[in-house]
């Protein structure tokens, strides 16, 4: 049984840390985490796998779109 235990690093911990730093001041850490999780599940749904580099690219696009929407709202 391979369960994720609280405090264990996820396969995407580095991705989250990098995106948190990149989007600091734009998005909260919660938003970054949700985008990484959504990217993970989206990649699994579409391609059947979720390599960290794919998850990173998808999550980054999500975060850019969210930032664009926020800036347009003023």
Coordinates of C-alpha atoms in Angstrom, one line a residue:
X1 CA 0.0 0.0 0.0
X2 CA 1.5 3.3 -1.1
X3 CA -0.3 6.1 0.7
X4 CA 0.7 9.7 0.9
X5 CA 1.4 10.6 4.5
X6 CA 1.2 14.2 5.7
X7 CA 4.7 15.7 5.7
X8 CA 6.0 13.3 3.0
X9 CA 7.2 15.2 0.0
X10 CA 5.0 14.7 -3.1
X11 CA 6.5 14.1 -6.5
X12 CA 5.6 17.7 -7.3
X13 CA 7.1 19.4 -4.2
X14 CA 9.9 20.9 -6.3
X15 CA 7.4 22.0 -8.9
X16 CA 5.2 23.7 -6.3
X17 CA 8.2 25.4 -4.6
X18 CA 9.4 26.8 -7.9
X19 CA 6.0 28.0 -8.9
X20 CA 5.3 29.6 -5.5
X21 CA 8.6 31.5 -5.9
X22 CA 7.8 32.5 -9.5
X23 CA 4.3 33.7 -8.7
X24 CA 5.0 35.2 -5.3
X25 CA 3.0 38.4 -4.9
X26 CA 0.6 37.3 -7.6
X27 CA -0.9 34.1 -6.3
X28 CA -1.2 32.6 -2.8
X29 CA 0.5 29.3 -2.0
X30 CA -3.0 27.7 -1.8
X31 CA -3.7 28.8 -5.4
X32 CA -0.4 27.4 -6.6
X33 CA -1.0 24.1 -4.8
X34 CA -4.5 23.8 -6.3
X35 CA -3.1 24.5 -9.8
X36 CA -0.5 21.9 -9.4
X37 CA -3.1 19.4 -8.2
X38 CA -5.4 20.2 -11.1
X39 CA -2.6 19.9 -13.6
X40 CA -1.7 16.5 -12.1
X41 CA -5.2 15.1 -12.4
X42 CA -5.7 16.8 -15.9
X43 CA -2.5 15.2 -17.2
X44 CA -3.5 11.8 -15.9
X45 CA -7.0 12.1 -17.5
X46 CA -5.7 13.2 -20.9
X47 CA -2.4 11.4 -21.3
X48 CA -2.5 8.6 -18.7
X49 CA 0.7 9.8 -16.9
X50 CA 1.7 12.9 -15.0
X51 CA 5.5 13.5 -15.3
X52 CA 6.5 16.4 -13.1
X53 CA 7.7 18.5 -16.1
X54 CA 4.3 18.1 -17.8
X55 CA 2.5 19.0 -14.5
X56 CA 4.8 22.1 -14.2
X57 CA 4.0 23.3 -17.7
X58 CA 0.2 22.9 -17.2
X59 CA 0.2 24.5 -13.8
X60 CA 2.3 27.4 -15.0
X61 CA -0.2 28.0 -17.8
X62 CA -3.1 27.9 -15.3
X63 CA -1.4 30.4 -13.1
X64 CA -0.6 32.8 -16.1
X65 CA -4.3 32.6 -17.1
X66 CA -5.5 33.3 -13.6
X67 CA -3.1 36.3 -13.3
X68 CA -4.4 37.6 -16.7
X69 CA -8.0 37.3 -15.5
X70 CA -7.2 39.1 -12.2
X71 CA -5.4 41.9 -14.0
X72 CA -8.4 42.4 -16.4
X73 CA -10.8 42.7 -13.5
X74 CA -8.7 45.5 -12.1

